[in-house]
Backbone as JSON Lines, residues from 0, in Angstrom:
{"i":0,"aa":"X","n":[-1.39,-0.59,-16.19],"ca":[-1.32,-0.09,-14.84],"c":[-0.03,-0.59,-14.2]}
{"i":1,"aa":"X","n":[0.61,0.3,-13.45],"ca":[1.82,-0.05,-12.69],"c":[1.62,0.37,-11.25]}
{"i":2,"aa":"X","n":[2.09,-0.47,-10.33],"ca":[1.98,-0.16,-8.9],"c":[3.32,-0.43,-8.24]}
{"i":3,"aa":"X","n":[3.78,0.53,-7.46],"ca":[4.98,0.37,-6.64],"c":[4.52,0.48,-5.2]}
{"i":4,"aa":"X","n":[4.8,-0.54,-4.41],"ca":[4.39,-0.56,-3.0],"c":[5.61,-0.42,-2.11]}
{"i":5,"aa":"X","n":[5.48,0.39,-1.07],"ca":[6.56,0.58,-0.12],"c":[6.02,0.46,1.29]}
{"i":6,"aa":"X","n":[6.68,-0.34,2.12],"ca":[6.31,-0.42,3.54],"c":[6.77,0.88,4.21]}
{"i":7,"aa":"X","n":[5.9,1.44,5.05],"ca":[6.24,2.69,5.72],"c":[5.82,2.63,7.19]}
{"i":8,"aa":"X","n":[6.5,3.42,8.01],"ca":[6.08,3.57,9.4],"c":[5.13,4.76,9.51]}
{"i":9,"aa":"X","n":[5.25,5.68,8.56],"ca":[4.31,6.79,8.43],"c":[4.55,7.46,7.07]}
{"i":10,"aa":"X","n":[3.51,8.08,6.54],"ca":[3.63,8.8,5.27],"c":[2.51,9.84,5.22]}
{"i":11,"aa":"X","n":[2.74,10.9,4.46],"ca":[1.7,11.9,4.28],"c":[1.84,12.57,2.92]}
{"i":12,"aa":"X","n":[0.74,13.1,2.44],"ca":[0.7,13.83,1.18],"c":[0.4,15.28,1.52]}
{"i":13,"aa":"X","n":[1.25,16.17,1.01],"ca":[1.04,17.59,1.25],"c":[0.84,18.32,-0.07]}
{"i":14,"aa":"X","n":[-0.1,19.25,-0.08],"ca":[-0.34,20.12,-1.22],"c":[-0.32,21.55,-0.69]}
{"i":15,"aa":"X","n":[0.57,22.36,-1.25],"ca":[0.72,23.75,-0.78],"c":[0.9,23.81,0.74]}
{"i":16,"aa":"X","n":[1.78,22.96,1.25],"ca":[2.12,22.9,2.67],"c":[0.96,22.47,3.57]}
{"i":17,"aa":"X","n":[-0.13,21.97,3.0],"ca":[-1.26,21.46,3.76],"c":[-1.29,19.95,3.63]}
{"i":18,"aa":"X","n":[-1.39,19.23,4.75],"ca":[-1.51,17.78,4.72],"c":[-2.91,17.4,4.28]}
{"i":19,"aa":"X","n":[-2.99,16.63,3.17],"ca":[-4.3,16.21,2.66],"c":[-4.59,14.74,2.92]}
{"i":20,"aa":"X","n":[-3.55,13.97,3.27],"ca":[-3.72,12.56,3.62],"c":[-2.52,12.13,4.45]}
{"i":21,"aa":"X","n":[-2.77,11.18,5.36],"ca":[-1.7,10.71,6.24],"c":[-2.01,9.3,6.71]}
{"i":22,"aa":"X","n":[-0.98,8.46,6.77],"ca":[-1.13,7.11,7.3],"c":[-0.01,6.83,8.28]}
{"i":23,"aa":"X","n":[-0.21,5.8,9.09],"ca":[0.82,5.32,9.98],"c":[1.38,4.02,9.37]}
{"i":24,"aa":"X","n":[1.77,3.09,10.16],"ca":[2.35,1.82,9.73],"c":[1.48,1.18,8.65]}
{"i":25,"aa":"X","n":[2.05,0.94,7.48],"ca":[1.28,0.32,6.41],"c":[1.99,0.38,5.08]}
{"i":26,"aa":"X","n":[1.21,0.56,4.02],"ca":[1.75,0.58,2.66],"c":[1.48,1.92,1.98]}
{"i":27,"aa":"X","n":[2.53,2.44,1.36],"ca":[2.41,3.6,0.5],"c":[2.43,3.07,-0.93]}
{"i":28,"aa":"X","n":[1.4,3.39,-1.7],"ca":[1.31,2.9,-3.07],"c":[1.43,4.05,-4.06]}
{"i":29,"aa":"X","n":[2.32,3.88,-5.02],"ca":[2.43,4.8,-6.15],"c":[1.79,4.08,-7.32]}
{"i":30,"aa":"X","n":[0.71,4.64,-7.85],"ca":[-0.09,3.94,-8.86],"c":[-0.15,4.75,-10.14]}
{"i":31,"aa":"X","n":[0.17,4.09,-11.24],"ca":[0.03,4.69,-12.56],"c":[-1.1,3.99,-13.3]}
{"i":32,"aa":"X","n":[-2.13,4.75,-13.65],"ca":[-3.31,4.19,-14.31],"c":[-3.35,4.67,-15.75]}
{"i":33,"aa":"X","n":[-3.47,3.74,-16.68],"ca":[-3.52,4.06,-18.09],"c":[-4.93,4.07,-18.63]}
{"i":34,"aa":"X","n":[-5.08,4.43,-19.89],"ca":[-6.41,4.52,-20.49],"c":[-7.13,3.17,-20.6]}
{"i":35,"aa":"X","n":[-6.39,2.08,-20.58],"ca":[-7.0,0.75,-20.71],"c":[-7.25,0.08,-19.36]}
{"i":36,"aa":"X","n":[-6.98,0.78,-18.26],"ca":[-7.19,0.21,-16.94],"c":[-8.68,0.18,-16.62]}
{"i":37,"aa":"X","n":[-9.16,-0.99,-16.22],"ca":[-10.58,-1.15,-15.9],"c":[-10.76,-1.27,-14.39]}
{"i":38,"aa":"X","n":[-12.0,-1.16,-13.95],"ca":[-12.3,-1.34,-12.54],"c":[-11.94,-2.76,-12.09]}
{"i":39,"aa":"X","n":[-12.16,-3.72,-12.95],"ca":[-11.82,-5.11,-12.63],"c":[-10.32,-5.26,-12.41]}
{"i":40,"aa":"X","n":[-9.53,-4.57,-13.21],"ca":[-8.07,-4.61,-13.06],"c":[-7.67,-4.01,-11.72]}
{"i":41,"aa":"X","n":[-8.29,-2.91,-11.34],"ca":[-8.0,-2.27,-10.07],"c":[-8.35,-3.16,-8.89]}
{"i":42,"aa":"X","n":[-9.51,-3.79,-8.95],"ca":[-9.95,-4.69,-7.87],"c":[-8.98,-5.86,-7.73]}
{"i":43,"aa":"X","n":[-8.56,-6.42,-8.85],"ca":[-7.62,-7.54,-8.83],"c":[-6.28,-7.1,-8.21]}
{"i":44,"aa":"X","n":[-5.82,-5.93,-8.57],"ca":[-4.56,-5.41,-8.03],"c":[-4.66,-5.19,-6.53]}
{"i":45,"aa":"X","n":[-5.75,-4.61,-6.07],"ca":[-5.94,-4.37,-4.64],"c":[-5.94,-5.69,-3.88]}
{"i":46,"aa":"X","n":[-6.67,-6.67,-4.37],"ca":[-6.72,-7.98,-3.71],"c":[-5.34,-8.62,-3.62]}
{"i":47,"aa":"X","n":[-4.56,-8.45,-4.66],"ca":[-3.21,-9.02,-4.68],"c":[-2.29,-8.29,-3.69]}
{"i":48,"aa":"X","n":[-2.37,-6.97,-3.68],"ca":[-1.5,-6.16,-2.82],"c":[-1.78,-6.41,-1.35]}
{"i":49,"aa":"X","n":[-3.06,-6.44,-0.96],"ca":[-3.36,-6.59,0.47],"c":[-3.03,-7.97,1.0]}
{"i":50,"aa":"X","n":[-2.82,-8.92,0.11],"ca":[-2.46,-10.28,0.54],"c":[-0.95,-10.54,0.5]}
{"i":51,"aa":"X","n":[-0.18,-9.6,-0.06],"ca":[1.28,-9.77,-0.12],"c":[1.85,-9.85,1.29]}
{"i":52,"aa":"X","n":[2.64,-10.86,1.54],"ca":[3.23,-11.05,2.86],"c":[4.59,-10.36,2.9]}
{"i":53,"aa":"X","n":[4.57,-9.07,3.23],"ca":[5.8,-8.28,3.18],"c":[6.12,-7.6,4.51]}
{"i":54,"aa":"X","n":[5.44,-7.99,5.58],"ca":[5.74,-7.47,6.91],"c":[6.3,-8.59,7.77]}
{"i":55,"aa":"X","n":[7.22,-8.25,8.66],"ca":[7.9,-9.24,9.5],"c":[6.98,-9.77,10.6]}
{"i":56,"aa":"X","n":[7.11,-11.08,10.85],"ca":[6.4,-11.69,11.97],"c":[7.29,-11.65,13.21]}
{"i":57,"aa":"X","n":[6.89,-12.32,14.28],"ca":[7.65,-12.3,15.54],"c":[9.06,-12.88,15.37]}
{"i":58,"aa":"X","n":[9.23,-13.77,14.4],"ca":[10.54,-14.39,14.16],"c":[11.39,-13.55,13.2]}
{"i":59,"aa":"X","n":[10.85,-12.42,12.73],"ca":[11.6,-11.57,11.82],"c":[11.46,-11.98,10.36]}
{"i":60,"aa":"X","n":[10.61,-12.95,10.08],"ca":[10.41,-13.42,8.71],"c":[9.31,-12.6,8.03]}
{"i":61,"aa":"X","n":[9.49,-12.32,6.75],"ca":[8.48,-11.58,5.98],"c":[7.32,-12.53,5.73]}
{"i":62,"aa":"X","n":[6.38,-12.56,6.67],"ca":[5.33,-13.57,6.62],"c":[3.93,-13.02,6.9]}
{"i":63,"aa":"X","n":[3.8,-11.68,7.01],"ca":[2.51,-11.08,7.34],"c":[2.1,-10.07,6.27]}
{"i":64,"aa":"X","n":[0.79,-9.99,6.04],"ca":[0.26,-9.01,5.09],"c":[-0.11,-7.74,5.82]}
{"i":65,"aa":"X","n":[-0.46,-6.7,5.07],"ca":[-0.92,-5.45,5.67],"c":[-2.2,-5.69,6.47]}
{"i":66,"aa":"X","n":[-3.0,-6.63,6.06],"ca":[-4.2,-6.99,6.82],"c":[-3.83,-7.62,8.14]}
{"i":67,"aa":"X","n":[-2.83,-8.5,8.12],"ca":[-2.4,-9.2,9.34],"c":[-1.87,-8.25,10.4]}
{"i":68,"aa":"X","n":[-1.18,-7.2,9.97],"ca":[-0.58,-6.26,10.93],"c":[-1.49,-5.08,11.25]}
{"i":69,"aa":"X","n":[-2.67,-5.05,10.62],"ca":[-3.6,-3.95,10.86],"c":[-3.09,-2.63,10.33]}
{"i":70,"aa":"X","n":[-2.36,-2.69,9.24],"ca":[-1.74,-1.49,8.68],"c":[-2.7,-0.63,7.87]}
{"i":71,"aa":"X","n":[-2.24,0.58,7.58],"ca":[-3.0,1.53,6.77],"c":[-2.64,1.37,5.3]}
């Protein structure tokens, strides 16, 4: 499994010019799942991603997680 995470101010997924999903401030994840990926692997990845401190705090330091900022 491979995951690429990107901080976004907004993002949406469109299929045939129809919006099927949309988020505001948060994380956009591009996920590649292989045949050996288990549910346990997915849970572990999610727990790791939501705890990553990649959002700026009041001092401008990358010190907050998506949970801390209430992101999508």
